[in-house]
Tab-separated table of N, CA and C in Angstrom:
chain	number	residue	atom	x	y	z
A	1	PRO	N	0.898	-1.098	-0.133
A	1	PRO	CA	0.144	-0.184	-0.394
A	1	PRO	C	0.440	1.683	-0.409
A	2	SER	N	0.724	2.158	-1.004
A	2	SER	CA	1.306	2.792	-0.920
A	2	SER	C	0.974	4.593	-0.415
A	3	LEU	N	-0.454	4.831	0.657
A	3	LEU	CA	-0.304	5.948	1.287
A	3	LEU	C	0.784	5.934	2.214
A	4	PRO	N	1.243	5.708	3.159
A	4	PRO	CA	2.132	5.503	4.016
A	4	PRO	C	3.178	6.231	3.481
A	5	LYS	N	3.558	5.282	2.657
A	5	LYS	CA	5.482	6.071	1.774
A	5	LYS	C	4.869	6.983	0.765
A	6	TYR	N	3.692	7.993	0.379
A	6	TYR	CA	3.285	9.117	-0.201
A	6	TYR	C	3.521	9.993	0.589
A	7	VAL	N	3.081	9.860	1.872
A	7	VAL	CA	3.397	10.814	2.912
A	7	VAL	C	4.261	11.219	3.367
A	8	MET	N	5.260	9.881	3.139
A	8	MET	CA	6.574	9.936	3.750
A	8	MET	C	7.336	11.015	2.949
A	9	TYR	N	7.533	10.465	1.359
A	9	TYR	CA	7.892	11.244	0.199
A	9	TYR	C	7.664	13.033	0.239
A	10	ALA	N	6.330	13.007	0.755
A	10	ALA	CA	6.223	14.931	1.168
A	10	ALA	C	6.810	15.271	1.816
A	11	ILE	N	6.635	14.400	3.209
A	11	ILE	CA	7.603	15.085	4.294
A	11	ILE	C	9.408	15.419	3.727
A	12	GLY	N	9.271	14.295	3.299
A	12	GLY	CA	11.153	14.295	2.893
A	12	GLY	C	11.203	15.768	1.305
A	13	TRP	N	10.063	15.687	0.404
A	13	TRP	CA	10.752	16.514	-0.328
A	13	TRP	C	10.539	18.030	0.407
A	14	LEU	N	9.867	17.837	1.041
A	14	LEU	CA	9.981	19.427	2.242
A	14	LEU	C	11.215	19.849	2.785
A	15	VAL	N	10.945	18.350	3.427
A	15	VAL	CA	12.461	18.622	4.020
A	15	VAL	C	13.731	18.753	3.329
A	16	ASN	N	14.024	18.638	2.480
A	16	ASN	CA	14.703	19.012	1.157
A	16	ASN	C	14.481	19.967	1.035
A	17	ALA	N	13.565	21.011	0.504
A	17	ALA	CA	13.319	21.851	-0.766
A	17	ALA	C	13.575	22.804	0.397
A	18	THR	N	13.455	22.721	1.736
A	18	THR	CA	14.110	23.605	2.701
A	18	THR	C	15.499	23.658	3.076
A	19	GLY	N	15.908	22.829	2.080
A	19	GLY	CA	17.889	22.608	2.467
A	19	GLY	C	18.038	22.218	4.058
A	20	ARG	N	17.116	21.468	4.292
A	20	ARG	CA	17.570	20.699	5.823
A	20	ARG	C	18.135	19.221	5.312
A	21	SER	N	18.678	19.014	6.720
A	21	SER	CA	19.504	17.435	6.480
A	21	SER	C	18.728	16.091	6.337
A	22	SER	N	19.293	15.348	6.585
A	22	SER	CA	18.582	13.806	6.888
A	22	SER	C	18.387	13.867	7.869
A	23	PHE	N	18.678	14.263	9.009
A	23	PHE	CA	18.249	14.241	10.388
A	23	PHE	C	16.791	15.122	10.969
A	24	ALA	N	17.206	15.846	9.939
A	24	ALA	CA	15.446	16.572	10.226
A	24	ALA	C	14.581	15.808	9.345
A	25	PHE	N	14.906	14.850	8.207
A	25	PHE	CA	13.762	14.151	7.794
A	25	PHE	C	13.399	13.079	9.024
A	26	ILE	N	13.851	12.586	9.566
A	26	ILE	CA	13.746	11.866	10.757
A	26	ILE	C	12.983	12.326	12.008
A	27	VAL	N	13.166	13.565	12.231
A	27	VAL	CA	12.637	14.339	13.099
A	27	VAL	C	11.179	14.561	12.758
A	28	ALA	N	10.862	15.063	10.923
A	28	ALA	CA	9.988	15.528	10.831
A	28	ALA	C	9.200	14.655	10.611
A	29	ALA	N	9.225	13.180	10.019
A	29	ALA	CA	8.209	11.943	10.064
A	29	ALA	C	8.071	11.611	11.615
A	30	ARG	N	9.012	11.419	12.209
A	30	ARG	CA	8.724	11.089	14.006
A	30	ARG	C	7.547	11.964	14.107
A	31	SER	N	7.883	13.087	13.836
A	31	SER	CA	6.842	14.298	14.529
A	31	SER	C	5.632	14.009	13.778
A	32	PHE	N	5.347	14.053	12.731
A	32	PHE	CA	4.185	13.553	11.721
A	32	PHE	C	3.481	12.259	12.904
A	33	SER	N	4.328	11.265	12.878
A	33	SER	CA	3.893	10.120	13.336
A	33	SER	C	3.046	10.352	14.562
A	34	CYS	N	3.797	11.135	15.411
A	34	CYS	CA	3.164	11.802	16.916
A	34	CYS	C	2.498	12.611	16.723
A	35	LEU	N	2.443	13.437	15.968
A	35	LEU	CA	0.841	13.937	15.562
A	35	LEU	C	-0.751	12.874	15.352
A	36	LEU	N	-0.319	12.224	14.021
A	36	LEU	CA	-1.005	11.331	13.905
A	36	LEU	C	-1.500	10.183	15.475
A	37	GLY	N	-0.560	10.174	15.708
A	37	GLY	CA	-0.898	9.743	17.415
A	37	GLY	C	-1.960	10.233	18.384
A	38	ALA	N	-1.413	11.351	18.461
A	38	ALA	CA	-2.315	12.083	19.541
A	38	ALA	C	-3.799	12.337	18.790
A	39	LEU	N	-3.664	12.527	17.200
A	39	LEU	CA	-5.385	12.725	16.626
A	39	LEU	C	-6.277	11.555	17.006
A	40	SER	N	-5.485	10.199	16.958
A	40	SER	CA	-6.326	8.763	17.010
A	40	SER	C	-6.590	8.773	18.492
A	41	GLY	N	-6.105	9.319	19.886
A	41	GLY	CA	-5.847	9.383	20.792
A	41	GLY	C	-7.313	10.753	21.696
A	42	ALA	N	-7.695	11.448	20.564
A	42	ALA	CA	-8.160	12.826	20.395
A	42	ALA	C	-9.566	12.023	19.906
A	43	LEU	N	-9.675	11.527	19.185
A	43	LEU	CA	-10.472	10.703	18.416
A	43	LEU	C	-11.225	9.333	19.385
A	44	ILE	N	-10.415	9.146	19.847
A	44	ILE	CA	-10.958	8.157	20.561
A	44	ILE	C	-11.290	8.473	22.099
A	45	TYR	N	-11.102	10.231	22.158
A	45	TYR	CA	-12.414	10.758	23.588
A	45	TYR	C	-13.215	11.211	22.915
A	46	PHE	N	-13.422	11.723	21.447
A	46	PHE	CA	-14.800	11.776	20.927
A	46	PHE	C	-15.929	10.752	20.741
A	47	ILE	N	-14.581	9.725	20.557
A	47	ILE	CA	-15.949	8.900	20.278
A	47	ILE	C	-16.655	7.977	21.900
A	48	ALA	N	-15.474	7.721	22.848
A	48	ALA	CA	-16.233	8.248	24.279
A	48	ALA	C	-17.239	9.151	24.712
A	49	ARG	N	-17.175	10.017	24.139
A	49	ARG	CA	-18.167	11.109	24.706
A	49	ARG	C	-19.182	11.153	23.921
A	50	MET	N	-19.789	10.305	22.339
A	50	MET	CA	-20.475	9.918	21.767
A	50	MET	C	-21.108	8.844	22.699
A	51	ILE	N	-20.648	8.558	23.180
A	51	ILE	CA	-21.462	6.959	22.943
A	51	ILE	C	-21.986	7.755	24.532
A	52	GLY	N	-21.650	8.450	25.210
A	52	GLY	CA	-22.363	8.977	26.622
A	52	GLY	C	-21.279	8.872	27.641
A	53	ALA	N	-19.975	8.521	27.297
A	53	ALA	CA	-19.436	8.298	28.483
A	53	ALA	C	-19.150	10.152	28.954
A	54	HIS	N	-19.124	9.909	30.311
A	54	HIS	CA	-18.407	11.484	31.255
A	54	HIS	C	-17.336	11.810	31.138
A	55	LYS	N	-16.528	13.280	31.025
A	55	LYS	CA	-15.768	13.692	30.515
A	55	LYS	C	-14.335	12.611	31.233
A	56	ARG	N	-14.597	12.718	32.260
A	56	ARG	CA	-13.372	12.275	33.237
A	56	ARG	C	-13.272	10.870	32.674
A	57	ILE	N	-14.078	9.853	32.440
A	57	ILE	CA	-14.202	8.400	31.688
A	57	ILE	C	-13.534	8.833	30.018
A	58	SER	N	-14.194	9.820	29.603
A	58	SER	CA	-13.205	9.320	28.005
A	58	SER	C	-12.080	10.331	28.166
A	59	THR	N	-11.534	11.079	28.937
A	59	THR	CA	-10.139	11.683	29.159
A	59	THR	C	-9.424	10.414	29.781
A	60	LEU	N	-9.957	9.424	30.197
A	60	LEU	CA	-9.172	8.340	30.857
A	60	LEU	C	-8.850	7.509	29.409
A	61	ALA	N	-9.740	7.451	28.478
A	61	ALA	CA	-10.022	6.522	27.367
A	61	ALA	C	-8.942	6.491	26.458
A	62	GLY	N	-8.938	8.543	26.224
A	62	GLY	CA	-8.025	8.741	25.400
A	62	GLY	C	-6.612	8.723	26.104
A	63	ILE	N	-6.527	8.832	26.862
A	63	ILE	CA	-4.642	8.400	27.767
A	63	ILE	C	-4.840	7.210	27.644
A	64	LEU	N	-5.685	6.354	27.674
A	64	LEU	CA	-5.392	4.796	27.994
A	64	LEU	C	-4.837	4.699	26.559
A	65	TYR	N	-5.306	5.191	25.752
A	65	TYR	CA	-5.371	4.570	24.033
A	65	TYR	C	-3.806	5.036	23.914
A	66	VAL	N	-3.574	6.329	24.037
A	66	VAL	CA	-2.202	6.876	24.186
A	66	VAL	C	-0.515	6.369	25.179
A	67	ALA	N	-1.658	6.038	26.120
A	67	ALA	CA	-0.182	5.328	27.182
A	67	ALA	C	-0.240	3.530	26.700
A	68	SER	N	-1.055	3.277	25.792
A	68	SER	CA	-1.219	1.821	25.161
A	68	SER	C	0.332	1.423	24.394
A	69	GLY	N	1.005	0.492	25.219
A	69	GLY	CA	2.501	-0.235	24.076
A	69	GLY	C	2.507	0.229	23.035
A	70	VAL	N	1.141	-0.419	22.237
A	70	VAL	CA	1.107	-0.100	20.236
A	70	VAL	C	1.036	1.062	20.126
A	71	ALA	N	0.153	1.868	20.693
A	71	ALA	CA	0.282	3.232	20.326
A	71	ALA	C	1.932	4.026	20.437
A	72	ALA	N	1.718	3.837	21.927
A	72	ALA	CA	3.059	4.851	21.818
A	72	ALA	C	4.343	4.332	21.117
A	73	ALA	N	4.624	2.950	20.858
A	73	ALA	CA	5.374	2.400	19.623
A	73	ALA	C	5.416	3.030	18.099
A	74	ASN	N	3.620	2.967	17.603
A	74	ASN	CA	3.463	3.248	16.349
A	74	ASN	C	3.797	5.155	16.148
A	75	GLY	N	3.516	5.489	17.669
A	75	GLY	CA	3.568	6.818	17.391
A	75	GLY	C	5.082	7.441	17.539
A	76	ARG	N	6.186	6.513	17.706
A	76	ARG	CA	7.408	7.038	18.063
A	76	ARG	C	7.763	6.843	16.353
A	77	PHE	N	7.445	5.464	15.718
A	77	PHE	CA	8.373	5.127	14.847
A	77	PHE	C	7.426	5.751	13.350
A	78	ALA	N	8.148	6.097	11.834
A	78	ALA	CA	6.952	5.942	11.136
A	78	ALA	C	6.828	4.933	9.947
A	79	HIS	N	5.434	4.294	10.150
A	79	HIS	CA	5.580	3.075	10.031
A	79	HIS	C	4.359	3.108	8.814
A	80	ASN	N	3.487	2.136	8.826
A	80	ASN	CA	2.224	2.295	8.192
A	80	ASN	C	0.885	1.528	8.860
A	81	ASP	N	1.161	1.147	10.271
A	81	ASP	CA	-0.045	0.327	11.206
A	81	ASP	C	-0.343	1.667	11.850
A	82	LEU	N	0.605	2.808	12.159
A	82	LEU	CA	-0.860	4.236	12.976
A	82	LEU	C	-1.305	4.504	11.700
A	83	TYR	N	-1.200	4.539	9.988
A	83	TYR	CA	-2.233	5.110	9.497
A	83	TYR	C	-3.694	3.926	9.585
A	84	LEU	N	-3.137	2.853	9.481
A	84	LEU	CA	-4.227	2.272	9.388
A	84	LEU	C	-4.606	2.518	10.919
A	85	GLN	N	-4.683	2.620	11.795
A	85	GLN	CA	-5.058	2.573	13.233
A	85	GLN	C	-6.347	3.989	12.931
A	86	LEU	N	-5.425	4.945	12.500
A	86	LEU	CA	-6.403	6.405	12.515
A	86	LEU	C	-7.459	6.430	11.820
A	87	PHE	N	-7.510	5.726	10.031
A	87	PHE	CA	-7.924	5.545	9.766
A	87	PHE	C	-9.224	4.520	10.035
A	88	SER	N	-9.103	3.755	10.570
A	88	SER	CA	-9.734	2.682	11.631
A	88	SER	C	-10.465	3.311	12.553
A	89	ILE	N	-10.117	4.612	13.009
A	89	ILE	CA	-10.661	4.958	14.372
A	89	ILE	C	-11.854	5.972	13.659
A	90	LEU	N	-11.723	6.535	12.372
A	90	LEU	CA	-12.280	7.732	12.006
A	90	LEU	C	-13.247	6.808	11.779
A	91	CYS	N	-13.297	5.248	10.854
A	91	CYS	CA	-14.554	5.147	10.098
A	91	CYS	C	-15.460	4.873	11.414
A	92	VAL	N	-14.532	4.123	12.131
A	92	VAL	CA	-15.584	3.808	13.376
A	92	VAL	C	-16.693	5.766	14.331
A	93	PHE	N	-15.651	6.448	14.323
A	93	PHE	CA	-16.324	7.928	15.065
A	93	PHE	C	-17.585	8.173	13.523
A	94	PHE	N	-17.272	8.116	12.075
A	94	PHE	CA	-18.115	8.297	11.583
A	94	PHE	C	-18.945	7.168	11.006
A	95	ILE	N	-19.148	6.400	11.426
A	95	ILE	CA	-20.318	4.909	11.738
A	95	ILE	C	-21.209	5.363	12.758
A	96	ILE	N	-20.303	5.448	14.164
A	96	ILE	CA	-20.901	6.499	15.009
A	96	ILE	C	-22.060	7.067	15.118
A	97	LYS	N	-21.341	8.390	14.227
A	97	LYS	CA	-21.881	9.605	13.764
A	97	LYS	C	-23.196	9.478	13.410
A	98	TYR	N	-22.921	8.102	12.349
A	98	TYR	CA	-24.757	7.544	11.583
A	98	TYR	C	-25.309	7.589	12.116
A	99	GLN	N	-25.144	6.384	13.348
A	99	GLN	CA	-26.012	6.094	13.984
A	99	GLN	C	-27.141	6.583	14.933
A	100	TYR	N	-26.211	7.563	15.295
A	100	TYR	CA	-27.147	8.712	15.914
A	100	TYR	C	-27.624	9.638	14.808
A	101	ALA	N	-27.070	9.976	14.007
A	101	ALA	CA	-27.996	11.194	13.234
A	101	ALA	C	-28.250	10.325	11.287
A	102	PRO	N	-28.898	9.517	11.385
A	102	PRO	CA	-28.568	8.508	10.235
A	102	PRO	C	-28.716	9.667	8.706
A	103	SER	N	-27.505	10.491	8.241
A	103	SER	CA	-27.066	11.174	7.523
A	103	SER	C	-26.529	10.050	6.376
A	104	MET	N	-26.533	10.442	5.176
A	104	MET	CA	-26.149	9.233	4.584
A	104	MET	C	-24.226	9.988	4.154
A	105	LYS	N	-24.118	11.689	4.563
A	105	LYS	CA	-22.713	11.927	4.889
A	105	LYS	C	-21.445	11.041	5.946
A	106	TRP	N	-22.327	10.777	7.035
A	106	TRP	CA	-21.618	10.063	7.718
A	106	TRP	C	-21.509	8.640	6.948
A	107	LEU	N	-22.576	7.966	6.657
A	107	LEU	CA	-21.752	6.332	6.269
A	107	LEU	C	-20.895	6.680	5.255
A	108	TYR	N	-21.208	7.550	4.206
A	108	TYR	CA	-20.407	7.169	3.412
A	108	TYR	C	-18.568	8.205	3.373
A	109	LEU	N	-18.589	8.528	4.349
A	109	LEU	CA	-17.325	8.876	5.019
A	109	LEU	C	-16.607	7.753	5.746
A	110	SER	N	-17.341	6.902	6.402
A	110	SER	CA	-16.904	5.671	7.138
A	110	SER	C	-16.843	5.109	5.796
A	111	PHE	N	-16.994	4.762	4.571
A	111	PHE	CA	-16.935	3.748	3.388
A	111	PHE	C	-15.549	4.502	2.908
A	112	PHE	N	-15.137	5.868	2.737
A	112	PHE	CA	-14.125	6.445	2.272
A	112	PHE	C	-12.849	6.385	3.420
A	113	CYS	N	-12.941	6.244	4.298
A	113	CYS	CA	-12.528	5.863	5.317
A	113	CYS	C	-11.853	4.208	4.883
A	114	VAL	N	-12.363	3.377	5.196
A	114	VAL	CA	-12.026	2.387	4.925
A	114	VAL	C	-11.290	1.758	3.848
A	115	GLY	N	-11.370	2.801	2.540
A	115	GLY	CA	-10.522	2.906	1.188
A	115	GLY	C	-9.061	3.580	1.845
A	116	LEU	N	-9.035	4.742	2.708
A	116	LEU	CA	-7.788	4.516	3.011
A	116	LEU	C	-7.120	4.103	3.772
A	117	ALA	N	-8.184	3.175	4.920
A	117	ALA	CA	-7.741	2.223	5.323
A	117	ALA	C	-6.866	1.151	5.150
A	118	ALA	N	-7.738	0.660	3.199
A	118	ALA	CA	-7.356	-0.267	2.445
A	118	ALA	C	-5.754	0.556	1.975
A	119	SER	N	-5.931	1.124	2.238
A	119	SER	CA	-4.595	1.922	1.190
A	119	SER	C	-3.311	2.038	2.328
A	120	SER	N	-3.297	2.256	3.473
A	120	SER	CA	-2.574	2.232	4.282
A	120	SER	C	-1.791	0.749	4.856
A	121	LYS	N	-2.780	-0.119	4.888
A	121	LYS	CA	-2.451	-1.950	4.883
A	121	LYS	C	-3.589	-2.389	4.963
A	122	PHE	N	-3.686	-3.836	3.875
A	122	PHE	CA	-3.939	-4.196	3.162
A	122	PHE	C	-5.173	-4.688	3.494
A	123	THR	N	-4.907	-5.062	4.900
A	123	THR	CA	-6.155	-5.568	6.059
A	123	THR	C	-7.287	-4.949	6.581
A	124	GLY	N	-6.908	-3.526	6.544
A	124	GLY	CA	-7.671	-2.527	6.161
A	124	GLY	C	-9.110	-2.637	5.480
A	125	GLY	N	-9.238	-3.348	4.012
A	125	GLY	CA	-10.295	-3.182	3.680
A	125	GLY	C	-11.059	-4.467	4.041
A	126	SER	N	-10.802	-5.559	4.835
A	126	SER	CA	-11.781	-5.929	5.972
A	126	SER	C	-12.889	-5.098	7.003
A	127	LEU	N	-12.026	-3.698	6.927
A	127	LEU	CA	-13.062	-3.335	7.800
A	127	LEU	C	-14.232	-2.403	7.026
A	128	ILE	N	-14.817	-2.892	5.724
A	128	ILE	CA	-15.768	-2.376	5.483
A	128	ILE	C	-16.978	-3.504	5.684
A	129	LEU	N	-16.565	-4.636	6.233
A	129	LEU	CA	-18.157	-4.994	7.005
A	129	LEU	C	-18.151	-4.127	7.423
A	130	LEU	N	-18.453	-3.120	8.802
A	130	LEU	CA	-18.061	-2.763	9.512
A	130	LEU	C	-19.675	-1.619	9.154
A	131	PRO	N	-19.453	-0.866	7.986
A	131	PRO	CA	-20.319	0.729	7.265
A	131	PRO	C	-21.610	-0.568	7.066
A	132	VAL	N	-21.136	-1.407	6.378
A	132	VAL	CA	-22.445	-2.444	5.279
A	132	VAL	C	-23.139	-2.925	6.664
A	133	ALA	N	-22.308	-3.361	7.789
A	133	ALA	CA	-23.467	-4.501	8.486
A	133	ALA	C	-24.056	-3.359	9.754
A	134	VAL	N	-23.559	-2.209	9.816
A	134	VAL	CA	-24.262	-0.609	10.444
A	134	VAL	C	-25.747	-0.343	9.951
A	135	TYR	N	-25.720	-0.034	8.908
A	135	TYR	CA	-26.526	0.287	7.372
A	135	TYR	C	-27.082	-0.775	7.448
A	136	VAL	N	-26.980	-2.157	7.531
A	136	VAL	CA	-28.160	-2.981	7.150
A	136	VAL	C	-28.715	-2.878	8.623
A	137	VAL	N	-28.442	-2.756	9.594
A	137	VAL	CA	-29.002	-2.877	11.204
A	137	VAL	C	-29.751	-1.801	11.407
A	138	VAL	N	-28.852	-1.023	11.144
A	138	VAL	CA	-29.464	0.611	11.567
A	138	VAL	C	-31.383	0.605	10.558
A	139	ASN	N	-31.051	-0.052	8.836
A	139	ASN	CA	-32.724	-0.036	8.060
A	139	ASN	C	-32.795	-1.596	7.987
A	140	TRP	N	-32.671	-1.843	9.283
A	140	TRP	CA	-32.885	-3.665	9.048
A	140	TRP	C	-34.844	-4.111	8.699
A	141	GLY	N	-35.905	-3.095	9.511
A	141	GLY	CA	-36.695	-2.771	8.815
A	141	GLY	C	-37.588	-2.248	7.318
A	142	GLU	N	-36.828	-2.370	6.725
A	142	GLU	CA	-36.703	-1.924	5.333
A	142	GLU	C	-36.200	-2.351	4.496
A	143	VAL	N	-35.611	-3.802	4.761
A	143	VAL	CA	-35.082	-4.558	4.060
A	143	VAL	C	-35.871	-4.785	2.783
A	144	ARG	N	-36.735	-5.509	3.232
A	144	ARG	CA	-37.947	-6.190	2.515
A	144	ARG	C	-38.104	-4.914	1.606
A	145	SER	N	-38.636	-4.133	1.936
A	145	SER	CA	-39.544	-3.510	1.297
A	145	SER	C	-38.530	-2.455	-0.127
A	146	ARG	N	-37.796	-2.118	1.238
A	146	ARG	CA	-36.405	-0.807	-0.308
A	146	ARG	C	-35.043	-1.412	-0.556
A	147	TRP	N	-35.199	-2.707	-0.520
A	147	TRP	CA	-33.776	-4.022	-0.605
A	147	TRP	C	-32.877	-3.403	-2.040
A	148	LEU	N	-33.763	-2.872	-3.417
A	148	LEU	CA	-33.299	-2.448	-4.390
A	148	LEU	C	-32.584	-1.395	-4.212
A	149	PRO	N	-33.153	0.031	-3.099
A	149	PRO	CA	-32.162	1.413	-3.133
A	149	PRO	C	-31.085	1.089	-2.319
A	150	MET	N	-31.341	-0.173	-1.258
A	150	MET	CA	-30.014	-0.505	-0.086
A	150	MET	C	-29.188	-0.723	-0.990
A	151	ILE	N	-29.238	-1.652	-1.833
A	151	ILE	CA	-27.977	-1.848	-2.701
A	151	ILE	C	-27.680	-1.329	-3.303
A	152	GLU	N	-28.110	-0.251	-3.747
A	152	GLU	CA	-27.450	0.809	-4.698
A	152	GLU	C	-26.946	1.517	-4.067
A	153	ILE	N	-27.162	1.366	-2.113
A	153	ILE	CA	-26.396	2.831	-1.278
A	153	ILE	C	-25.296	1.881	-1.301
A	154	LEU	N	-25.342	0.089	-0.663
A	154	LEU	CA	-24.041	0.116	-0.468
A	154	LEU	C	-23.362	0.005	-1.633
A	155	PHE	N	-23.834	-0.367	-3.010
A	155	PHE	CA	-22.814	-0.308	-3.856
A	155	PHE	C	-21.911	1.060	-4.125
A	156	LEU	N	-22.663	2.558	-3.863
A	156	LEU	CA	-22.331	3.493	-3.776
A	156	LEU	C	-20.778	3.352	-2.671
A	157	GLY	N	-21.442	2.812	-1.842
A	157	GLY	CA	-19.999	2.670	-0.122
A	157	GLY	C	-19.062	2.161	-0.973
A	158	GLY	N	-19.398	0.927	-1.514
A	158	GLY	CA	-18.572	-0.324	-2.462
A	158	GLY	C	-17.208	0.779	-3.443
A	159	VAL	N	-18.332	2.130	-4.138
A	159	VAL	CA	-17.267	2.589	-4.902
A	159	VAL	C	-16.503	3.347	-4.039
A	160	ILE	N	-16.707	4.507	-3.354
A	160	ILE	CA	-16.734	5.149	-2.339
A	160	ILE	C	-15.460	4.743	-1.774
A	161	SER	N	-15.281	3.826	-1.236
A	161	SER	CA	-14.164	3.062	-0.882
A	161	SER	C	-12.878	2.826	-1.870
A	162	LEU	N	-13.307	2.084	-2.953
A	162	LEU	CA	-12.411	2.101	-4.078
A	162	LEU	C	-11.324	3.438	-4.219
A	163	LEU	N	-12.244	4.297	-4.326
A	163	LEU	CA	-12.580	6.400	-4.358
A	163	LEU	C	-11.071	6.067	-3.263
A	164	GLY	N	-11.889	6.371	-2.220
A	164	GLY	CA	-10.548	6.146	-1.096
A	164	GLY	C	-9.234	5.474	-1.049
A	165	TYR	N	-9.541	4.211	-1.476
A	165	TYR	CA	-7.805	3.275	-1.583
A	165	TYR	C	-7.698	4.185	-2.994
A	166	GLY	N	-7.998	4.678	-3.950
A	166	GLY	CA	-7.472	5.248	-4.691
A	166	GLY	C	-6.722	6.650	-4.626
A	167	LEU	N	-7.595	7.200	-3.739
A	167	LEU	CA	-6.296	8.280	-3.222
A	167	LEU	C	-5.288	8.215	-2.576
A	168	GLY	N	-5.412	7.167	-2.085
A	168	GLY	CA	-3.841	6.571	-1.634
A	168	GLY	C	-3.110	5.963	-2.281
A	169	THR	N	-3.774	4.999	-3.065
A	169	THR	CA	-2.818	4.452	-3.911
A	169	THR	C	-2.805	4.240	-5.233
A	170	PRO	N	-2.468	5.361	-6.265
A	170	PRO	CA	-3.299	6.190	-7.829
A	170	PRO	C	-2.654	4.732	-8.031
A	171	LYS	N	-1.546	4.296	-8.157
A	171	LYS	CA	-1.320	3.362	-9.436
A	171	LYS	C	-2.028	2.451	-9.775
A	172	ALA	N	-3.153	1.993	-8.130
A	172	ALA	CA	-3.760	0.749	-8.490
A	172	ALA	C	-5.372	0.956	-9.211
A	173	LEU	N	-5.513	2.070	-9.451
A	173	LEU	CA	-6.445	3.000	-10.314
A	173	LEU	C	-6.013	2.756	-11.830
A	174	PHE	N	-5.432	3.293	-12.021
A	174	PHE	CA	-4.121	3.147	-13.370
A	174	PHE	C	-3.920	2.306	-14.146
A	175	ALA	N	-2.989	1.274	-13.553
A	175	ALA	CA	-2.213	0.076	-13.627
A	175	ALA	C	-2.706	-0.702	-12.271
A	176	PRO	N	-4.121	-1.649	-12.811
A	176	PRO	CA	-4.506	-2.613	-11.689
A	176	PRO	C	-3.701	-3.717	-11.903
């Protein structure tokens, strides 16, 4: 998957364009990873708040995520697991938003994050089961009467996931 590589190339290009050393690239890449890890912790906090946890419990959830061994290791090094974690957390965040306010934008953003997760690491593609399952469960009462429009919505979600994958891995769209 190419998304993490492209991000590292962009960081390297910026560092090189400013005339900095290779050490500056290492610092910039690790700083960006720390930023993504902190963003993941903040998203964990907001997810906990959305599902009804108090501020203290939500803060504890975010801190426990950031302090966990895996998150701390991923936040320190520049590799693709951190991108997969971030886009997986974003997918869950958007699908919870969809459950509370059934707007199609939240569902489609969740599908888009699945594509970005798959573009970060191929196992992220299996996350597509989450928005599909939540959409079917939320609309379970209408499955028999609206099955064709529901299939169209899920097909469009698959296309949006493919576009998210294509954004992170453009060569997959042009040279499959």
